[in-house]
Tab-separated table of N, CA and C in Angstrom:
chain	number	residue	atom	x	y	z
A	1	UNK	N	-15.382	4.723	47.761
A	1	UNK	CA	-14.701	5.513	46.752
A	1	UNK	C	-13.937	4.635	45.764
A	2	UNK	N	-13.335	3.552	46.271
A	2	UNK	CA	-12.615	2.638	45.382
A	2	UNK	C	-13.559	1.989	44.382
A	3	UNK	N	-14.740	1.611	44.827
A	3	UNK	CA	-15.713	0.991	43.928
A	3	UNK	C	-16.152	1.983	42.857
A	4	UNK	N	-16.393	3.213	43.264
A	4	UNK	CA	-16.800	4.246	42.304
A	4	UNK	C	-15.675	4.500	41.301
A	5	UNK	N	-14.433	4.600	41.786
A	5	UNK	CA	-13.289	4.803	40.890
A	5	UNK	C	-13.156	3.652	39.906
A	6	UNK	N	-13.319	2.435	40.407
A	6	UNK	CA	-13.223	1.259	39.536
A	6	UNK	C	-14.322	1.279	38.476
A	7	UNK	N	-15.535	1.616	38.884
A	7	UNK	CA	-16.657	1.667	37.939
A	7	UNK	C	-16.412	2.732	36.872
A	8	UNK	N	-15.921	3.876	37.277
A	8	UNK	CA	-15.626	4.939	36.312
A	8	UNK	C	-14.526	4.509	35.344
A	9	UNK	N	-13.502	3.867	35.880
A	9	UNK	CA	-12.400	3.401	35.052
A	9	UNK	C	-12.885	2.355	34.052
A	10	UNK	N	-13.695	1.424	34.513
A	10	UNK	CA	-14.229	0.385	33.632
A	10	UNK	C	-15.116	0.998	32.556
A	11	UNK	N	-15.926	1.988	32.940
A	11	UNK	CA	-16.799	2.658	31.983
A	11	UNK	C	-15.974	3.413	30.943
A	12	UNK	N	-14.932	4.095	31.374
A	12	UNK	CA	-14.066	4.830	30.444
A	12	UNK	C	-13.364	3.873	29.490
A	13	UNK	N	-12.900	2.741	30.017
A	13	UNK	CA	-12.251	1.733	29.175
A	13	UNK	C	-13.229	1.199	28.142
A	14	UNK	N	-14.448	0.923	28.558
A	14	UNK	CA	-15.452	0.382	27.644
A	14	UNK	C	-15.779	1.395	26.540
A	15	UNK	N	-15.882	2.668	26.905
A	15	UNK	CA	-16.143	3.702	25.897
A	15	UNK	C	-14.982	3.787	24.910
A	16	UNK	N	-13.747	3.668	25.413
A	16	UNK	CA	-12.572	3.730	24.550
A	16	UNK	C	-12.565	2.557	23.573
A	17	UNK	N	-12.876	1.369	24.065
A	17	UNK	CA	-12.907	0.186	23.205
A	17	UNK	C	-14.006	0.328	22.158
A	18	UNK	N	-15.178	0.813	22.570
A	18	UNK	CA	-16.279	0.993	21.629
A	18	UNK	C	-15.900	2.007	20.549
A	19	UNK	N	-15.269	3.102	20.950
A	19	UNK	CA	-14.832	4.113	19.984
A	19	UNK	C	-13.791	3.533	19.036
A	20	UNK	N	-12.877	2.724	19.573
A	20	UNK	CA	-11.852	2.090	18.753
A	20	UNK	C	-12.483	1.139	17.743
A	21	UNK	N	-13.460	0.362	18.186
A	21	UNK	CA	-14.134	-0.568	17.277
A	21	UNK	C	-14.857	0.190	16.168
A	22	UNK	N	-15.510	1.288	16.506
A	22	UNK	CA	-16.191	2.095	15.485
A	22	UNK	C	-15.198	2.692	14.512
A	23	UNK	N	-14.085	3.201	15.044
A	23	UNK	CA	-13.069	3.794	14.183
A	23	UNK	C	-12.436	2.730	13.290
A	24	UNK	N	-12.207	1.562	13.847
A	24	UNK	CA	-11.630	0.461	13.085
A	24	UNK	C	-12.544	0.084	11.934
A	25	UNK	N	-13.836	0.066	12.187
A	25	UNK	CA	-14.796	-0.309	11.159
A	25	UNK	C	-14.865	0.720	10.035
A	26	UNK	N	-14.548	1.979	10.329
A	26	UNK	CA	-14.665	3.019	9.311
A	26	UNK	C	-13.322	3.556	8.832
A	27	UNK	N	-12.215	3.031	9.347
A	27	UNK	CA	-10.890	3.518	8.944
A	27	UNK	C	-10.689	3.282	7.451
A	28	UNK	N	-9.889	4.146	6.839
A	28	UNK	CA	-9.659	4.070	5.402
A	28	UNK	C	-9.233	2.696	4.927
A	29	UNK	N	-8.313	2.068	5.630
A	29	UNK	CA	-7.847	0.746	5.220
A	29	UNK	C	-8.963	-0.271	5.273
A	30	UNK	N	-9.886	-0.080	6.196
A	30	UNK	CA	-10.943	-1.056	6.408
A	30	UNK	C	-12.227	-0.716	5.670
A	31	UNK	N	-12.213	0.332	4.852
A	31	UNK	CA	-13.392	0.711	4.086
A	31	UNK	C	-13.702	-0.382	3.062
A	32	UNK	N	-14.961	-0.523	2.678
A	32	UNK	CA	-15.329	-1.543	1.685
A	32	UNK	C	-14.537	-1.366	0.391
A	33	UNK	N	-14.276	-2.488	-0.256
A	33	UNK	CA	-13.494	-2.465	-1.488
A	33	UNK	C	-14.179	-3.330	-2.539
A	34	UNK	N	-14.141	-2.893	-3.794
A	34	UNK	CA	-14.700	-3.735	-4.855
A	34	UNK	C	-13.813	-4.946	-5.161
A	35	UNK	N	-12.539	-4.885	-4.766
A	35	UNK	CA	-11.601	-5.993	-4.981
A	35	UNK	C	-11.888	-7.081	-3.951
A	36	UNK	N	-12.321	-8.280	-4.383
A	36	UNK	CA	-12.685	-9.326	-3.419
A	36	UNK	C	-11.507	-9.795	-2.558
A	37	UNK	N	-10.301	-9.793	-3.105
A	37	UNK	CA	-9.139	-10.213	-2.316
A	37	UNK	C	-8.848	-9.199	-1.205
A	38	UNK	N	-8.903	-7.930	-1.546
A	38	UNK	CA	-8.666	-6.889	-0.552
A	38	UNK	C	-9.783	-6.868	0.485
A	39	UNK	N	-11.003	-7.083	0.041
A	39	UNK	CA	-12.132	-7.138	0.982
A	39	UNK	C	-11.951	-8.298	1.959
A	40	UNK	N	-11.498	-9.432	1.466
A	40	UNK	CA	-11.271	-10.597	2.342
A	40	UNK	C	-10.142	-10.331	3.327
A	41	UNK	N	-9.058	-9.712	2.850
A	41	UNK	CA	-7.947	-9.350	3.734
A	41	UNK	C	-8.440	-8.425	4.838
A	42	UNK	N	-9.240	-7.449	4.494
A	42	UNK	CA	-9.768	-6.513	5.482
A	42	UNK	C	-10.653	-7.227	6.498
A	43	UNK	N	-11.495	-8.128	6.027
A	43	UNK	CA	-12.350	-8.887	6.948
A	43	UNK	C	-11.515	-9.737	7.896
A	44	UNK	N	-10.518	-10.421	7.348
A	44	UNK	CA	-9.666	-11.281	8.173
A	44	UNK	C	-8.867	-10.469	9.187
A	45	UNK	N	-8.326	-9.343	8.749
A	45	UNK	CA	-7.537	-8.512	9.646
A	45	UNK	C	-8.410	-7.909	10.741
A	46	UNK	N	-9.584	-7.453	10.377
A	46	UNK	CA	-10.507	-6.899	11.362
A	46	UNK	C	-10.882	-7.953	12.394
A	47	UNK	N	-11.213	-9.156	11.938
A	47	UNK	CA	-11.578	-10.233	12.859
A	47	UNK	C	-10.409	-10.581	13.773
A	48	UNK	N	-9.200	-10.642	13.216
A	48	UNK	CA	-8.025	-10.980	14.021
A	48	UNK	C	-7.736	-9.878	15.047
A	49	UNK	N	-7.865	-8.620	14.642
A	49	UNK	CA	-7.656	-7.519	15.583
A	49	UNK	C	-8.686	-7.554	16.707
A	50	UNK	N	-9.933	-7.796	16.367
A	50	UNK	CA	-10.993	-7.803	17.374
A	50	UNK	C	-10.844	-8.994	18.330
A	51	UNK	N	-10.155	-10.033	17.903
A	51	UNK	CA	-9.941	-11.205	18.760
A	51	UNK	C	-8.806	-10.991	19.765
A	52	UNK	N	-7.978	-9.967	19.544
A	52	UNK	CA	-6.888	-9.694	20.484
A	52	UNK	C	-7.451	-9.216	21.821
A	53	UNK	N	-6.744	-9.499	22.901
A	53	UNK	CA	-7.146	-8.901	24.181
A	53	UNK	C	-7.140	-7.376	24.055
A	54	UNK	N	-8.034	-6.737	24.758
A	54	UNK	CA	-8.222	-5.283	24.647
A	54	UNK	C	-6.932	-4.474	24.732
A	55	UNK	N	-6.065	-4.701	25.735
A	55	UNK	CA	-4.842	-3.881	25.809
A	55	UNK	C	-3.948	-4.031	24.578
A	56	UNK	N	-3.837	-5.244	24.058
A	56	UNK	CA	-3.020	-5.471	22.872
A	56	UNK	C	-3.679	-4.870	21.635
A	57	UNK	N	-4.987	-5.029	21.519
A	57	UNK	CA	-5.715	-4.494	20.367
A	57	UNK	C	-5.543	-2.982	20.278
A	58	UNK	N	-5.645	-2.304	21.411
A	58	UNK	CA	-5.513	-0.850	21.416
A	58	UNK	C	-4.123	-0.435	20.968
A	59	UNK	N	-3.091	-1.070	21.520
A	59	UNK	CA	-1.717	-0.693	21.171
A	59	UNK	C	-1.415	-1.012	19.705
A	60	UNK	N	-1.829	-2.182	19.236
A	60	UNK	CA	-1.585	-2.544	17.834
A	60	UNK	C	-2.297	-1.561	16.914
A	61	UNK	N	-3.534	-1.248	17.227
A	61	UNK	CA	-4.283	-0.295	16.411
A	61	UNK	C	-3.593	1.072	16.390
A	62	UNK	N	-3.238	1.558	17.573
A	62	UNK	CA	-2.612	2.886	17.645
A	62	UNK	C	-1.285	2.920	16.908
A	63	UNK	N	-0.557	1.824	16.918
A	63	UNK	CA	0.751	1.773	16.252
A	63	UNK	C	0.593	1.603	14.740
A	64	UNK	N	-0.177	0.604	14.311
A	64	UNK	CA	-0.263	0.290	12.888
A	64	UNK	C	-1.219	1.193	12.120
A	65	UNK	N	-2.367	1.456	12.679
A	65	UNK	CA	-3.392	2.188	11.949
A	65	UNK	C	-3.276	3.692	12.194
A	66	UNK	N	-3.149	4.093	13.455
A	66	UNK	CA	-3.068	5.521	13.772
A	66	UNK	C	-1.655	6.079	13.597
A	67	UNK	N	-0.644	5.200	13.573
A	67	UNK	CA	0.727	5.637	13.329
A	67	UNK	C	1.412	6.311	14.499
A	68	UNK	N	0.928	6.084	15.713
A	68	UNK	CA	1.553	6.688	16.886
A	68	UNK	C	2.849	5.972	17.231
A	69	UNK	N	3.765	6.692	17.856
A	69	UNK	CA	4.992	6.079	18.354
A	69	UNK	C	4.676	5.372	19.677
A	70	UNK	N	5.590	4.549	20.132
A	70	UNK	CA	5.375	3.870	21.411
A	70	UNK	C	5.329	4.868	22.553
A	71	UNK	N	6.101	5.935	22.454
A	71	UNK	CA	6.071	6.979	23.480
A	71	UNK	C	4.696	7.637	23.530
A	72	UNK	N	4.138	7.939	22.356
A	72	UNK	CA	2.809	8.556	22.290
A	72	UNK	C	1.730	7.613	22.812
A	73	UNK	N	1.863	6.340	22.473
A	73	UNK	CA	0.905	5.341	22.959
A	73	UNK	C	0.981	5.239	24.469
A	74	UNK	N	2.201	5.194	24.986
A	74	UNK	CA	2.392	5.099	26.434
A	74	UNK	C	1.748	6.280	27.144
A	75	UNK	N	1.943	7.464	26.620
A	75	UNK	CA	1.351	8.661	27.215
A	75	UNK	C	-0.172	8.602	27.146
A	76	UNK	N	-0.703	8.234	25.991
A	76	UNK	CA	-2.155	8.184	25.809
A	76	UNK	C	-2.812	7.136	26.699
A	77	UNK	N	-2.138	6.016	26.885
A	77	UNK	CA	-2.711	4.921	27.671
A	77	UNK	C	-2.331	4.982	29.147
A	78	UNK	N	-1.386	5.846	29.488
A	78	UNK	CA	-0.958	5.953	30.880
A	78	UNK	C	-0.183	4.730	31.346
A	79	UNK	N	0.645	4.199	30.438
A	79	UNK	CA	1.444	3.006	30.732
A	79	UNK	C	2.900	3.307	30.393
A	80	UNK	N	3.837	2.522	30.943
A	80	UNK	CA	5.242	2.696	30.558
A	80	UNK	C	5.441	2.335	29.079
A	81	UNK	N	6.400	2.960	28.433
A	81	UNK	CA	6.635	2.672	27.017
A	81	UNK	C	7.050	1.220	26.789
A	82	UNK	N	7.764	0.624	27.744
A	82	UNK	CA	8.120	-0.792	27.615
A	82	UNK	C	6.879	-1.678	27.600
A	83	UNK	N	5.863	-1.297	28.356
A	83	UNK	CA	4.611	-2.054	28.359
A	83	UNK	C	3.923	-1.922	27.003
A	84	UNK	N	3.952	-0.729	26.426
A	84	UNK	CA	3.365	-0.530	25.096
A	84	UNK	C	4.073	-1.404	24.069
A	85	UNK	N	5.397	-1.452	24.140
A	85	UNK	CA	6.173	-2.276	23.205
A	85	UNK	C	5.825	-3.752	23.397
A	86	UNK	N	5.740	-4.200	24.631
A	86	UNK	CA	5.416	-5.605	24.904
A	86	UNK	C	4.030	-5.962	24.404
A	87	UNK	N	3.060	-5.105	24.672
A	87	UNK	CA	1.694	-5.380	24.209
A	87	UNK	C	1.644	-5.444	22.687
A	88	UNK	N	2.379	-4.560	22.046
A	88	UNK	CA	2.445	-4.560	20.585
A	88	UNK	C	3.056	-5.868	20.089
A	89	UNK	N	4.182	-6.258	20.678
A	89	UNK	CA	4.865	-7.474	20.259
A	89	UNK	C	3.963	-8.699	20.424
A	90	UNK	N	3.295	-8.810	21.578
A	90	UNK	CA	2.389	-9.936	21.800
A	90	UNK	C	1.219	-9.904	20.824
A	91	UNK	N	0.692	-8.717	20.574
A	91	UNK	CA	-0.416	-8.592	19.634
A	91	UNK	C	-0.017	-8.982	18.224
A	92	UNK	N	1.143	-8.511	17.780
A	92	UNK	CA	1.635	-8.849	16.435
A	92	UNK	C	1.885	-10.352	16.325
A	93	UNK	N	2.453	-10.948	17.364
A	93	UNK	CA	2.677	-12.394	17.341
A	93	UNK	C	1.360	-13.143	17.177
A	94	UNK	N	0.324	-12.697	17.872
A	94	UNK	CA	-0.986	-13.347	17.756
A	94	UNK	C	-1.589	-13.127	16.367
A	95	UNK	N	-1.434	-11.923	15.832
A	95	UNK	CA	-1.937	-11.663	14.481
A	95	UNK	C	-1.223	-12.546	13.462
A	96	UNK	N	0.086	-12.673	13.609
A	96	UNK	CA	0.835	-13.511	12.677
A	96	UNK	C	0.451	-14.979	12.805
A	97	UNK	N	0.158	-15.425	14.023
A	97	UNK	CA	-0.254	-16.815	14.217
A	97	UNK	C	-1.595	-17.087	13.541
A	98	UNK	N	-2.491	-16.106	13.608
A	98	UNK	CA	-3.819	-16.275	13.009
A	98	UNK	C	-3.784	-16.061	11.502
A	99	UNK	N	-3.126	-14.994	11.071
A	99	UNK	CA	-3.141	-14.627	9.657
A	99	UNK	C	-1.993	-15.244	8.857
A	100	UNK	N	-0.948	-15.657	9.532
A	100	UNK	CA	0.239	-16.178	8.856
A	100	UNK	C	-0.014	-17.316	7.897
A	101	UNK	N	-0.785	-18.325	8.318
A	101	UNK	CA	-1.019	-19.432	7.393
A	101	UNK	C	-1.705	-19.003	6.091
A	102	UNK	N	-2.546	-17.992	6.157
A	102	UNK	CA	-3.271	-17.539	4.973
A	102	UNK	C	-2.462	-16.519	4.182
A	103	UNK	N	-1.788	-15.627	4.910
A	103	UNK	CA	-1.071	-14.522	4.272
A	103	UNK	C	0.418	-14.613	4.548
A	104	UNK	N	1.008	-15.767	4.336
A	104	UNK	CA	2.406	-15.997	4.703
A	104	UNK	C	3.393	-15.159	3.893
A	105	UNK	N	3.015	-14.665	2.734
A	105	UNK	CA	3.954	-13.873	1.942
A	105	UNK	C	4.065	-12.425	2.411
A	106	UNK	N	3.177	-12.006	3.338
A	106	UNK	CA	3.212	-10.660	3.879
A	106	UNK	C	3.898	-10.691	5.235
A	107	UNK	N	4.525	-9.598	5.609
A	107	UNK	CA	5.117	-9.515	6.921
A	107	UNK	C	4.834	-8.143	7.523
A	108	UNK	N	4.810	-8.099	8.840
A	108	UNK	CA	4.596	-6.847	9.555
A	108	UNK	C	5.902	-6.507	10.238
A	109	UNK	N	6.421	-5.314	9.955
A	109	UNK	CA	7.667	-4.878	10.586
A	109	UNK	C	7.450	-4.655	12.069
A	110	UNK	N	8.450	-5.011	12.826
A	110	UNK	CA	8.408	-4.767	14.270
A	110	UNK	C	9.124	-3.496	14.496
């Protein structure tokens, strides 16, 4: 039963990540743009988000793109709200480390 539960959980997680990746690719902010600078920013941000570990990527996406509160994220993910905040903070730090050198004049509010 534990193996079956684990397999189901892994399958559900994989479906969630796949859905998130599809939504990320089609989200309004990430839609194609005729402005080459904006298109490059979108490509860089998408690549940086996809490079985050799955738990951080989900929380960052839900917070920044979907606009959910940490309480809502915690409920949706079945995690404590402090864990959601930590994952967000770690994810943002990684995004800033990757994107900061290129986009240093922009900042993301915590």
